[in-house]
Coordinates of C-alpha atoms and ligand atoms in Angstrom, one line a residue:
M83 CA -4.6 -38.6 -1.6
T84 CA -2.6 -37.9 1.1
T85 CA -2.3 -41.5 2.7
E86 CA -0.6 -42.8 -0.8
A87 CA 2.8 -43.8 0.1
T88 CA 5.3 -41.6 -2.3
K89 CA 8.4 -40.5 -2.0
E90 CA 9.5 -37.9 1.3
S91 CA 10.5 -34.4 0.6
A92 CA 14.0 -34.3 1.6
V93 CA 13.2 -32.1 4.9
E94 CA 11.5 -35.5 6.7
E95 CA 15.3 -36.9 6.2
I96 CA 16.6 -33.7 7.6
K97 CA 14.8 -34.1 10.7
R98 CA 15.1 -37.7 11.1
A99 CA 19.1 -37.6 11.0
S100 CA 19.2 -34.2 13.1
D101 CA 18.9 -36.1 16.6
H102 CA 16.0 -33.9 17.7
L103 CA 16.6 -31.0 16.0
R104 CA 20.4 -30.6 16.7
G105 CA 22.0 -31.9 13.2
N106 CA 25.8 -29.8 13.2
L107 CA 23.7 -26.3 14.0
A108 CA 26.1 -25.7 17.0
N109 CA 29.2 -25.9 14.7
E110 CA 27.3 -23.6 11.8
L111 CA 26.7 -21.3 14.4
A112 CA 30.6 -20.9 15.9
G113 CA 31.8 -21.0 12.0
P114 CA 33.2 -17.9 10.2
R115 CA 30.4 -17.5 7.7
P116 CA 27.8 -15.4 7.4
N117 CA 25.2 -18.0 6.4
V118 CA 24.4 -21.5 6.9
S119 CA 24.1 -24.8 4.8
E120 CA 20.5 -25.6 3.6
E121 CA 20.0 -28.4 6.1
A122 CA 21.0 -26.3 8.9
E123 CA 18.1 -23.6 7.3
Q124 CA 15.3 -26.0 7.8
L125 CA 16.7 -27.4 11.5
L126 CA 16.9 -23.4 12.8
K127 CA 13.4 -23.4 11.7
F128 CA 12.2 -24.8 14.7
H129 CA 14.3 -22.7 17.2
G130 CA 11.9 -20.0 15.7
I131 CA 14.6 -18.5 13.2
Y132 CA 14.2 -18.1 9.8
A133 CA 17.8 -17.8 7.6
Q134 CA 17.2 -14.5 4.6
D135 CA 18.5 -12.0 2.8
N136 CA 18.3 -8.3 2.5
R137 CA 16.6 -8.5 -0.5
D138 CA 17.3 -4.2 -1.1
V139 CA 20.4 -5.4 -1.9
R140 CA 20.8 -8.6 -3.7
R141 CA 20.8 -7.9 -6.7
E142 CA 23.8 -5.8 -7.0
R143 CA 25.5 -7.9 -4.4
A144 CA 24.9 -10.7 -6.8
M145 CA 25.9 -8.8 -10.1
A146 CA 28.9 -7.6 -7.7
K147 CA 29.9 -11.3 -7.0
E148 CA 29.2 -10.0 -3.3
T149 CA 28.2 -11.9 -0.1
L150 CA 24.8 -11.7 0.1
D151 CA 23.7 -10.0 3.2
Y152 CA 22.4 -12.6 5.3
I153 CA 20.3 -11.6 8.3
Y154 CA 18.0 -14.2 10.5
M155 CA 14.2 -13.4 11.7
A156 CA 14.2 -15.0 15.2
R157 CA 10.3 -15.5 15.9
V158 CA 9.4 -15.5 20.2
V159 CA 6.8 -17.7 20.7
I160 CA 3.8 -15.6 23.6
P161 CA 1.4 -18.0 24.3
G162 CA -1.6 -15.9 24.6
G163 CA 0.5 -12.9 24.1
A164 CA 1.3 -12.0 27.3
L165 CA 4.2 -10.1 28.5
T166 CA 5.1 -8.2 31.7
S167 CA 7.0 -4.8 31.4
A168 CA 10.2 -6.2 31.9
Q169 CA 9.8 -8.7 29.2
W170 CA 8.9 -5.8 27.4
L171 CA 11.7 -3.8 28.0
A172 CA 13.9 -6.9 27.5
L173 CA 12.7 -7.2 23.7
D174 CA 13.2 -3.2 23.2
A175 CA 17.0 -3.6 24.7
L176 CA 17.2 -7.0 22.2
S177 CA 16.3 -4.9 19.5
D178 CA 19.0 -2.2 19.5
E179 CA 21.2 -4.9 20.6
V180 CA 20.9 -7.4 18.1
A181 CA 18.5 -6.6 15.5
D182 CA 17.2 -3.7 13.4
G183 CA 15.7 -1.6 15.8
T184 CA 12.2 -2.3 15.7
L185 CA 9.9 -5.6 16.6
R186 CA 7.7 -6.8 14.7
L187 CA 4.2 -7.6 16.3
T188 CA 2.6 -11.2 14.2
T189 CA -1.2 -12.1 13.5
R190 CA -0.4 -15.0 15.7
E191 CA 1.0 -12.7 19.0
A192 CA 4.4 -13.7 18.2
I193 CA 7.2 -11.2 17.9
Q194 CA 9.5 -10.8 15.4
L195 CA 13.3 -10.0 15.8
H196 CA 14.5 -8.9 12.0
G197 CA 18.2 -8.2 10.9
V198 CA 19.9 -10.5 13.5
V199 CA 23.5 -11.7 12.3
K200 CA 24.3 -15.1 12.7
G201 CA 26.7 -14.3 15.6
G202 CA 24.3 -12.6 17.6
L203 CA 22.1 -15.2 17.5
R204 CA 22.9 -16.8 20.8
E205 CA 23.8 -13.5 22.8
M206 CA 19.7 -13.3 21.6
A207 CA 18.7 -16.8 22.8
T208 CA 20.2 -16.1 26.1
K209 CA 19.2 -12.9 26.8
L210 CA 15.7 -14.1 25.9
N211 CA 15.7 -17.3 28.5
D212 CA 16.7 -14.4 31.3
H213 CA 13.4 -13.0 30.6
W214 CA 11.3 -16.6 30.4
L215 CA 11.3 -15.7 26.5
T216 CA 12.0 -18.1 24.0
T217 CA 11.6 -18.7 19.9
F218 CA 11.7 -22.3 20.3
N219 CA 9.4 -23.9 18.0
G220 CA 8.5 -20.1 16.9
C221 CA 8.2 -22.0 13.3
G222 CA 9.5 -26.0 12.2
D223 CA 6.7 -28.7 12.0
V224 CA 5.1 -28.3 15.6
V225 CA 2.4 -26.3 17.1
R226 CA 3.2 -23.4 16.6
N227 CA 2.1 -20.2 19.0
V228 CA -0.9 -20.6 20.4
V229 CA -3.5 -17.6 19.6
L230 CA -5.8 -16.0 22.6
C231 CA -8.6 -13.1 22.4
P232 CA -7.1 -10.3 24.1
S233 CA -10.5 -10.5 25.9
L234 CA -9.9 -13.9 27.6
H235 CA -7.3 -12.6 29.9
Y236 CA -9.8 -10.0 31.4
G237 CA -12.3 -12.7 32.9
E238 CA -15.6 -11.3 31.1
D239 CA -16.5 -14.9 30.2
D240 CA -14.3 -17.3 32.7
E241 CA -11.5 -16.8 34.6
Q242 CA -9.6 -19.7 33.7
L243 CA -9.4 -19.1 29.7
G244 CA -6.7 -16.7 29.5
A245 CA -4.5 -19.9 30.9
V246 CA -5.7 -22.0 28.0
A247 CA -3.0 -21.3 25.6
Q248 CA -0.3 -21.6 28.2
R249 CA -1.5 -25.3 29.4
L250 CA -1.8 -26.2 25.4
A251 CA 1.4 -24.4 24.6
R252 CA 3.3 -26.4 27.1
R253 CA 1.4 -29.5 26.3
F254 CA 2.1 -29.0 22.2
R255 CA 5.9 -27.8 22.7
A256 CA 8.6 -30.4 21.3
R257 CA 10.8 -32.1 24.4
T258 CA 13.9 -31.8 23.1
Q259 CA 16.7 -30.1 25.1
A260 CA 18.6 -29.3 21.4
Y261 CA 17.7 -25.3 21.8
L262 CA 19.0 -24.9 25.5
E263 CA 22.3 -26.7 24.3
I264 CA 22.7 -24.9 21.0
F265 CA 21.4 -21.6 21.9
V266 CA 21.5 -21.2 25.7
N267 CA 23.7 -22.9 27.7
G268 CA 26.1 -25.0 25.4
E269 CA 25.8 -27.6 27.8
K270 CA 24.1 -31.8 26.3
A271 CA 21.2 -33.1 27.6
V272 CA 22.5 -36.0 30.0
T273 CA 19.8 -38.3 28.7
R274 CA 17.9 -38.7 25.5
E275 CA 15.1 -41.4 26.7
S276 CA 12.1 -40.2 25.5
E277 CA 13.2 -36.8 24.7
E278 CA 10.3 -36.5 22.7
Q279 CA 6.8 -36.0 22.8
P280 CA 5.5 -39.5 21.2
F281 CA 3.2 -37.7 18.4
Y282 CA 6.1 -35.5 17.3
G283 CA 8.8 -38.8 17.2
E284 CA 11.9 -38.3 15.2
T285 CA 10.1 -36.8 12.3
Y286 CA 8.0 -34.0 14.0
L287 CA 4.9 -33.6 11.8
P288 CA 4.1 -32.9 8.2
R289 CA 4.1 -29.4 8.2
K290 CA 3.4 -26.6 11.1
F291 CA -0.2 -26.9 12.9
K292 CA -1.9 -24.1 14.2
I293 CA -4.0 -23.4 17.4
A294 CA -6.0 -20.4 18.4
I295 CA -9.0 -19.9 21.1
A296 CA -11.7 -17.2 20.4
S297 CA -14.1 -15.5 22.5
A298 CA -17.3 -17.1 22.2
H299 CA -18.6 -12.8 20.8
E300 CA -16.0 -12.3 18.8
N301 CA -13.5 -13.8 16.3
C302 CA -10.1 -11.6 15.9
V303 CA -8.0 -14.8 15.9
D304 CA -9.7 -15.8 13.1
V305 CA -10.9 -19.1 14.4
F306 CA -11.5 -20.9 11.0
A307 CA -8.2 -20.3 9.7
Q308 CA -6.4 -22.3 11.8
D309 CA -5.8 -25.8 12.1
V310 CA -7.7 -26.5 15.3
G311 CA -9.8 -23.4 16.6
L312 CA -11.9 -23.6 19.6
I313 CA -14.8 -21.2 20.4
P314 CA -15.9 -21.2 24.7
G315 CA -18.9 -22.5 25.4
I316 CA -20.8 -24.2 28.3
H317 CA -23.0 -27.7 27.2
P318 CA -26.1 -28.2 29.0
E319 CA -24.7 -31.7 30.7
A320 CA -20.9 -31.3 30.4
G321 CA -20.4 -28.5 31.5
R322 CA -17.4 -25.3 30.7
G323 CA -15.4 -26.7 27.3
F324 CA -14.9 -25.8 23.5
T325 CA -16.5 -26.1 20.1
M326 CA -13.4 -27.3 18.1
V327 CA -13.1 -25.9 14.6
V328 CA -10.8 -28.2 12.6
G329 CA -9.0 -28.0 9.2
G330 CA -8.9 -24.1 8.5
G331 CA -6.1 -22.9 6.4
L332 CA -5.5 -19.9 4.4
G333 CA -2.2 -20.1 2.3
R334 CA -2.2 -21.2 -1.5
S335 CA 0.8 -21.9 -3.8
Y336 CA 0.2 -20.1 -7.9
A337 CA 1.9 -22.6 -9.0
N338 CA 0.2 -25.6 -7.6
P339 CA -3.8 -25.3 -8.4
D340 CA -4.4 -28.2 -5.9
T341 CA -3.5 -25.5 -3.0
F342 CA -6.1 -23.7 -1.5
A343 CA -7.6 -21.3 1.2
R344 CA -9.9 -23.4 3.5
L345 CA -12.5 -22.5 6.4
G346 CA -12.2 -25.2 9.0
D347 CA -15.7 -27.1 10.2
V348 CA -17.0 -27.7 13.0
L349 CA -16.2 -31.1 14.3
A350 CA -17.1 -31.3 18.2
F351 CA -17.6 -29.9 21.7
A352 CA -15.2 -31.0 24.2
T353 CA -15.2 -30.2 28.1
D354 CA -11.9 -28.3 29.6
D355 CA -10.8 -31.7 30.6
E356 CA -11.2 -33.5 27.1
V357 CA -9.8 -30.6 24.7
D358 CA -5.8 -31.6 25.3
E359 CA -6.3 -35.0 24.8
T360 CA -8.6 -34.7 21.7
I361 CA -6.3 -32.0 20.2
A362 CA -3.6 -34.9 20.5
A363 CA -5.6 -37.1 19.1
I364 CA -6.2 -34.8 16.3
V365 CA -2.2 -33.9 16.0
D366 CA -1.6 -37.6 15.8
T367 CA -4.4 -38.0 13.0
Y368 CA -2.4 -35.3 10.8
R369 CA 1.4 -36.8 11.9
E370 CA 0.2 -40.2 10.7
L371 CA -2.3 -38.6 7.5
G372 CA -0.6 -35.9 6.4
N373 CA 1.4 -35.9 3.5
R374 CA 5.5 -35.6 3.6
A375 CA 6.3 -36.2 0.2
E376 CA 4.4 -32.8 -0.8
R377 CA 5.1 -29.8 1.5
K378 CA 2.9 -27.3 -0.5
R379 CA 0.0 -29.7 0.3
A380 CA 0.8 -31.0 3.5
R381 CA -0.8 -28.8 5.8
L382 CA -4.2 -30.4 7.7
K383 CA -6.6 -28.7 5.9
Y384 CA -5.7 -31.1 3.0
V385 CA -6.2 -34.3 5.1
V386 CA -9.7 -33.2 6.3
A387 CA -10.6 -32.4 2.9
D388 CA -9.7 -35.1 1.1
L389 CA -10.9 -37.3 3.5
G390 CA -14.0 -35.8 4.0
L391 CA -14.9 -35.0 7.4
E392 CA -16.9 -38.1 8.5
R393 CA -13.4 -40.2 7.8
F394 CA -11.8 -37.5 9.3
V395 CA -13.9 -38.3 12.9
A396 CA -13.9 -41.5 12.7
E397 CA -9.8 -41.4 12.7
V398 CA -9.8 -39.0 15.4
E399 CA -12.4 -40.8 17.3
S400 CA -10.0 -44.3 16.5
R401 CA -7.3 -42.4 18.3
L402 CA -8.8 -40.8 21.1
G403 CA -11.0 -44.2 22.0
R404 CA -14.1 -43.2 22.1
A405 CA -16.9 -41.1 20.2
L406 CA -16.7 -37.2 20.1
R407 CA -19.1 -35.1 21.7
A408 CA -21.9 -33.2 19.2
P409 CA -21.1 -29.1 18.8
L410 CA -23.0 -26.7 19.8
P411 CA -23.7 -24.2 17.9
I412 CA -21.4 -20.9 17.9
G413 CA -21.6 -17.3 16.6
P414 CA -22.8 -15.1 15.5
F415 CA -19.4 -13.3 15.9
A416 CA -19.3 -9.1 16.3
H417 CA -16.8 -7.5 15.1
E418 CA -13.8 -5.9 17.8
D419 CA -10.2 -5.0 17.4
H420 CA -9.9 -4.4 21.0
L421 CA -8.3 0.0 19.9
G422 CA -9.1 2.2 22.7
W423 CA -9.4 2.8 26.3
R424 CA -11.6 0.6 28.5
E425 CA -12.5 0.4 32.1
L426 CA -12.6 -2.8 33.6
A427 CA -14.4 -4.7 35.7
N428 CA -11.2 -4.7 39.1
G429 CA -11.6 -0.4 38.2
T430 CA -8.5 -0.5 36.5
W431 CA -8.1 1.1 32.7
H432 CA -6.6 -0.8 29.5
V433 CA -5.9 0.9 26.5
G434 CA -5.6 -1.1 22.5
V435 CA -3.0 0.9 20.8
H436 CA -2.6 0.7 16.8
V437 CA 0.7 -0.5 15.2
G438 CA 1.1 0.1 11.7
A439 CA 1.6 -3.5 10.6
G440 CA 2.7 -4.7 13.4
R441 CA 5.2 -2.7 13.5
V442 CA 7.1 -1.4 16.4
A443 CA 9.6 2.2 15.4
D444 CA 10.2 5.3 15.6
R445 CA 9.1 6.7 12.2
G446 CA 9.6 10.1 12.2
E447 CA 7.0 11.9 15.0
L448 CA 5.3 8.8 15.3
S449 CA 7.0 6.9 17.8
V450 CA 5.6 4.3 18.8
R451 CA 8.2 2.3 20.1
S452 CA 9.3 4.9 22.7
A453 CA 5.7 5.4 23.5
L454 CA 5.9 1.9 24.5
R455 CA 8.9 1.9 26.4
A456 CA 7.9 4.4 28.4
L457 CA 4.9 3.1 29.2
A458 CA 6.7 -0.5 30.4
Q459 CA 9.0 2.1 32.0
R460 CA 6.3 3.2 34.6
G461 CA 6.0 0.0 36.2
D462 CA 3.7 -3.1 36.4
L463 CA 1.6 -3.0 33.5
T464 CA 0.5 -6.2 31.5
F465 CA 1.4 -5.9 27.6
H466 CA -1.0 -7.6 25.9
L467 CA -0.3 -9.0 21.9
T468 CA -3.6 -9.3 19.2
P469 CA -3.9 -11.2 16.5
L470 CA -4.2 -7.8 14.3
Q471 CA -1.3 -7.0 15.0
D472 CA -1.6 -4.1 17.5
I473 CA -1.1 -4.2 21.5
I474 CA -3.3 -3.3 24.4
V475 CA -1.4 -2.0 27.5
S476 CA -3.1 -3.0 30.6
G477 CA -3.2 -2.6 34.5
I478 CA -3.7 1.9 34.4
A479 CA -4.7 2.6 37.2
S480 CA -7.5 4.9 37.7
A481 CA -5.8 7.3 38.6
D482 CA -2.8 7.2 35.9
R483 CA -5.2 7.4 32.9
D484 CA -5.1 10.9 31.6
E485 CA -1.1 10.8 32.2
V486 CA -1.2 7.6 29.9
A487 CA -3.4 9.3 26.9
A488 CA -0.7 12.2 27.7
L489 CA 1.9 10.2 27.1
L490 CA 0.8 8.8 24.2
H491 CA -0.3 12.0 22.5
D492 CA 3.1 13.4 23.5
H493 CA 4.6 10.3 20.9
A494 CA 1.9 11.1 18.3
V495 CA 0.1 7.7 18.9
R496 CA -3.5 8.3 17.8
V497 CA -6.4 5.7 19.6
D498 CA -9.8 5.0 18.8
D499 CA -11.8 7.6 16.3
E500 CA -8.8 9.3 15.8
L501 CA -7.6 6.4 13.7
G502 CA -8.8 5.9 10.2
P503 CA -12.0 4.3 9.0
I504 CA -9.7 1.3 6.8
E505 CA -6.0 2.3 9.0
R506 CA -7.8 1.0 11.9
T507 CA -7.9 -2.6 11.0
A508 CA -5.6 -2.7 8.1
L509 CA -3.0 -5.8 8.3
A510 CA 0.2 -6.1 6.3
C511 CA 2.7 -9.3 6.2
P512 CA 6.3 -8.0 6.1
A513 CA 7.4 -9.1 2.9
L514 CA 10.4 -7.3 1.1
P515 CA 13.1 -6.4 2.0
T516 CA 12.9 -9.9 4.5
C517 CA 10.5 -12.4 3.2
G518 CA 11.7 -14.8 0.8
Q519 CA 8.9 -16.0 -0.8
A520 CA 7.4 -12.4 -1.3
L521 CA 6.5 -11.2 -4.8
T522 CA 5.6 -7.8 -4.1
E523 CA 6.0 -5.1 -1.5
S524 CA 3.6 -5.1 1.0
E525 CA 4.3 -3.5 4.9
R526 CA 5.6 -1.2 3.5
R527 CA 3.4 0.3 1.0
L528 CA 0.4 -0.8 3.2
P529 CA 0.3 3.2 4.3
E530 CA -0.1 4.7 0.5
L531 CA -2.9 1.9 -0.1
V532 CA -5.1 2.7 2.9
G533 CA -4.2 6.8 2.3
A534 CA -5.8 6.1 -1.5
L535 CA -8.9 3.8 -0.3
E536 CA -9.4 6.1 2.7
G537 CA -9.4 8.9 0.3
A538 CA -12.1 7.1 -2.3
L539 CA -14.2 6.0 0.6
E540 CA -14.1 9.6 2.0
Q541 CA -15.5 10.7 -1.4
S542 CA -18.1 7.9 -1.5
S543 CA -21.3 7.6 0.5
A544 CA -19.9 5.6 2.7
R545 CA -17.8 8.7 3.9
R546 CA -16.1 6.5 7.2
R547 CA -17.5 3.3 7.3
P548 CA -15.3 1.1 9.1
L549 CA -13.6 -1.3 6.6
Q550 CA -11.2 -4.1 6.7
L551 CA -8.2 -4.4 4.7
R552 CA -5.2 -7.1 4.2
L553 CA -2.3 -6.8 2.2
T554 CA 0.2 -9.3 1.1
G555 CA 3.0 -10.1 -0.8
C556 CA 2.3 -13.5 -2.1
P557 CA -1.1 -15.7 -1.2
N558 CA 0.7 -17.7 1.7
G559 CA -1.7 -14.9 3.0
C560 CA 0.2 -14.2 6.5
A561 CA -2.0 -11.3 6.8
R562 CA -5.0 -13.6 6.3
P563 CA -6.6 -11.0 3.3
A564 CA -8.4 -14.3 2.2
V565 CA -11.0 -13.7 4.2
A566 CA -10.9 -10.0 4.3
E567 CA -13.7 -7.7 3.6
I568 CA -11.1 -6.6 0.7
G569 CA -7.9 -8.5 0.4
V570 CA -4.9 -6.8 -1.5
V571 CA -2.4 -10.2 -2.9
G572 CA 1.3 -9.9 -4.7
R573 CA 0.8 -12.1 -8.1
T574 CA 3.8 -10.8 -10.3
K575 CA 6.2 -8.3 -9.1
S576 CA 4.5 -5.1 -9.6
T577 CA 0.8 -7.0 -9.6
Y578 CA -1.7 -7.9 -7.1
D579 CA -4.9 -9.5 -7.3
V580 CA -7.3 -7.9 -5.2
V581 CA -10.2 -10.3 -3.6
L582 CA -13.3 -9.1 -1.9
G583 CA -16.2 -10.3 0.5
G584 CA -14.8 -11.9 3.6
S585 CA -17.2 -10.4 6.2
G586 CA -15.3 -9.4 8.7
R587 CA -16.1 -11.1 11.4
G588 CA -13.6 -14.6 9.6
D589 CA -16.5 -16.8 8.7
R590 CA -16.7 -16.4 5.1
L591 CA -14.0 -16.4 2.6
A592 CA -13.3 -13.7 0.1
R593 CA -13.4 -14.2 -3.8
T594 CA -11.3 -13.1 -6.5
Y595 CA -12.4 -9.7 -8.0
R596 CA -9.7 -8.6 -10.0
E597 CA -6.0 -10.1 -11.0
K598 CA -3.0 -8.5 -12.3
V599 CA -3.7 -5.0 -11.2
T600 CA -0.9 -2.5 -9.7
L601 CA -1.2 -1.2 -6.1
E602 CA -1.7 2.3 -7.6
E603 CA -5.0 1.0 -9.6
V604 CA -7.1 -0.7 -6.6
S605 CA -8.4 1.9 -5.5
E606 CA -9.8 3.5 -8.3
L607 CA -11.0 -0.4 -8.9
V608 CA -13.0 -0.4 -5.6
A609 CA -14.0 3.6 -5.3
P610 CA -17.4 2.7 -7.7
L611 CA -17.8 -0.1 -5.3
F612 CA -18.0 2.3 -2.3
E613 CA -20.7 4.7 -3.6
R614 CA -23.3 1.4 -4.2
W615 CA -22.2 0.5 -0.9
G616 CA -22.8 3.7 0.7
V617 CA -26.6 4.4 -1.6
E618 CA -27.4 0.2 -1.6
G619 CA -26.1 -1.1 1.5
E620 CA -28.4 -2.0 4.7
D621 CA -27.7 -0.6 7.6
G622 CA -25.0 -2.3 9.8
E623 CA -24.2 -3.8 6.5
T624 CA -20.6 -4.5 6.2
F625 CA -18.3 -3.5 2.9
G626 CA -18.1 -7.7 2.7
D627 CA -22.0 -8.5 3.4
F628 CA -22.6 -6.2 0.5
V629 CA -20.9 -6.8 -2.2
T630 CA -21.4 -11.0 -1.5
R631 CA -25.3 -9.6 -1.4
V632 CA -25.6 -7.6 -4.2
G633 CA -23.3 -10.2 -6.4
I634 CA -20.6 -8.3 -7.1
A635 CA -18.1 -11.0 -5.6
Ligands
SRM707 FE1 3.2 -16.4 7.6 C1 5.7 -18.3 5.5 C2 5.5 -14.1 8.2 C3 1.3 -15.7 9.4 C4 0.7 -18.6 6.2 N1 5.1 -16.4 7.0 C5 6.0 -17.2 6.3 C6 7.4 -16.5 6.3 C7 8.5 -17.3 7.4 C8 8.2 -16.5 5.2 C9 9.1 -18.2 4.6 O1 8.9 -18.6 4.7 O2 10.0 -17.5 4.6 C10 7.3 -15.1 6.8 C11 8.4 -14.6 7.1 C12 8.6 -13.2 6.8 C13 9.5 -12.3 7.5 O3 10.7 -11.5 7.1 O4 8.9 -12.1 8.7 C14 5.9 -15.2 7.3 N2 3.6 -15.6 8.6 C15 3.9 -14.7 8.9 C16 3.4 -13.5 9.9 C17 5.0 -12.2 10.6 C18 3.1 -12.1 9.2 C19 2.9 -10.9 9.9 O5 2.8 -9.8 9.4 O6 2.7 -11.1 10.9 C20 3.2 -14.1 10.7 C21 3.7 -14.9 11.6 C22 3.1 -15.6 12.6 C23 3.2 -16.5 13.7 O7 3.8 -15.4 15.1 O8 3.6 -17.2 13.3 C24 2.3 -15.1 9.8 N3 1.2 -17.6 7.9 C25 1.0 -16.4 8.8 C26 -0.8 -16.7 8.2 C27 -1.9 -16.2 9.5 C28 -2.0 -17.2 10.6 O9 -1.5 -18.4 11.3 O10 -3.1 -16.7 11.8 C29 -1.2 -17.6 7.7 C30 -2.4 -17.9 6.9 C31 -2.8 -19.4 7.9 C32 -2.3 -20.3 7.4 O11 -1.6 -21.0 8.1 O12 -3.1 -21.1 6.5 C33 0.4 -18.0 7.1 N4 3.2 -17.9 5.8 C34 2.2 -19.0 5.5 C35 2.5 -19.8 4.5 C36 1.8 -20.8 3.8 C37 1.4 -22.2 4.1 C38 0.6 -22.8 3.5 O13 0.3 -24.3 4.9 O14 -0.3 -22.7 3.0 C39 4.2 -19.6 4.4 C40 4.8 -20.4 3.3 C41 5.0 -21.6 4.2 O15 5.5 -22.0 5.3 O16 6.4 -22.5 3.4 C42 4.3 -18.7 5.4
SF4_708 FE1 6.5 -13.7 2.7 FE2 4.0 -14.4 1.8 FE3 3.8 -14.2 4.1 FE4 3.9 -11.9 2.8 S1 2.6 -13.5 2.6 S2 5.3 -12.6 4.9 S3 5.4 -12.5 1.4 S4 5.3 -15.7 3.4

């Protein structure tokens, strides 16, 4: 039970003693060592920075008794995922100046810089700050980057919706000046009084807290996988607002059978004026009832699961001081990947560009990074990140459309139907060599897995039907495989578990189909299922719906 008094985890004391996330970070960053203490590693996360080492050389360095190749990952927070051309160019330049020459678009509309060395962190933060960008609260036990379906920027439903992610991000951002002091200007804040938001206090939240805003029509954000998911709607009496979903989360741990992936429960409807306070009451409930002893079981989903929805609602209502409004019915959601060309109501165009596993890089002929840089250099465009690790370039004048299409073509960037049916929406987490938690490869082997699966699909009667694949290097589930039609999840050093049966709309968990298979075996395993889907599948039935209907998964 989450409310039982148990010994706090060590991280709680690190937070409490940190003077609102300062600790000894300033000194440690200035010191000569390439790495930092464990305490500093924990605090760095709140500033959006992960201490890592290059795992490709870990073993040989350890054997030679050499210092590990210490590097840092920095996650730039972009609420709602929209960047100007100038911001894109600044990030592009930074990736050469302080990182490994790539930008990594994440499944939560943030951008990661990889391979930053300790001495480059301050330069990075200062340059980001010059462009109104920050890594603060990119990680840590706080409300993380607020994700927004990109279509909400285009006013298809309500032109105010695009601004909601920014508003929520401001409302729930930690207030401590520690980041600016340590990373940007080096000046101590004049006053420490009421430095932090009341719901964060000295020990912040038990763990991370994720919010996403879906479109009413489609679920690219995976709204049921969030701590709080918002789905826009119009209440017959109360007016515009959101149906709120609560207690979703996909990570689990092989070592702890008490952990599990969970879809959120539909909680309530809140008008636009009510939603911030309702989320604050949920965050308050979580701060007070969340598990601070066992970090693997500290997410909000366990509070909701352990209490049951009814008691959880009572807890939220007591903090809110009033009853929650009954939710509106939601869905059904359509499938949308935001790729390809679209004309907007104002006559301009946007183009959704697929970025394999979110890695903006130049690799041989395919030079996505150069293409996006060249587009940003053309002037005033907007770059919208998607929760599917892709990017939409918008604001393209009708007269420029052909030139932009030619530019993409010249950089070997394929759009729309030029993309393979699995390649198009496939996701992979970074895993090796940067992620300290990776059991197996992921991003680096995605092209090979996509190729093998597309080969098997092509040879089956299903041919080119779209199919959702998500690959991760461990069960933390950063590319959300637990809701995928086919999820492939790192299990041991060389094997993966295969899960099947997500709907493609994010509203059903996939189930384990096979355990501990090699990546090479995955396509052999599913090839007969593709054939059955082609022959027995109903019109428009997704692979995930098919395997669920016929009882394969
Ligand atoms: Fe994640 C931890 C990468 C989205 C569940 N995640 C990590 C770390 C920081 C590894 C670590 O703790 O040392 C990974 C950094 C690797 C690297 O080298 O970059 C990492 N997670 C990512 C990203 C970059 C994957 C991607 O391919 O885009 C995503 C960054 C999101 C962002 O911009 O904020 C990312 N992570 C997710 C998601 C999907 C989502 O939020 O929509 C999940 C599943 C949803 C959920 O939270 O349940 C997810 N990441 C985890 C977990 C398991 C958390 C849990 O409580 O169950 C961990 C482990 C942890 O926190 O201790 C984790
Ligand atoms: Fe690392 Fe696991 Fe997340 Fe992949 S899923 S990035 S291996 S924590």
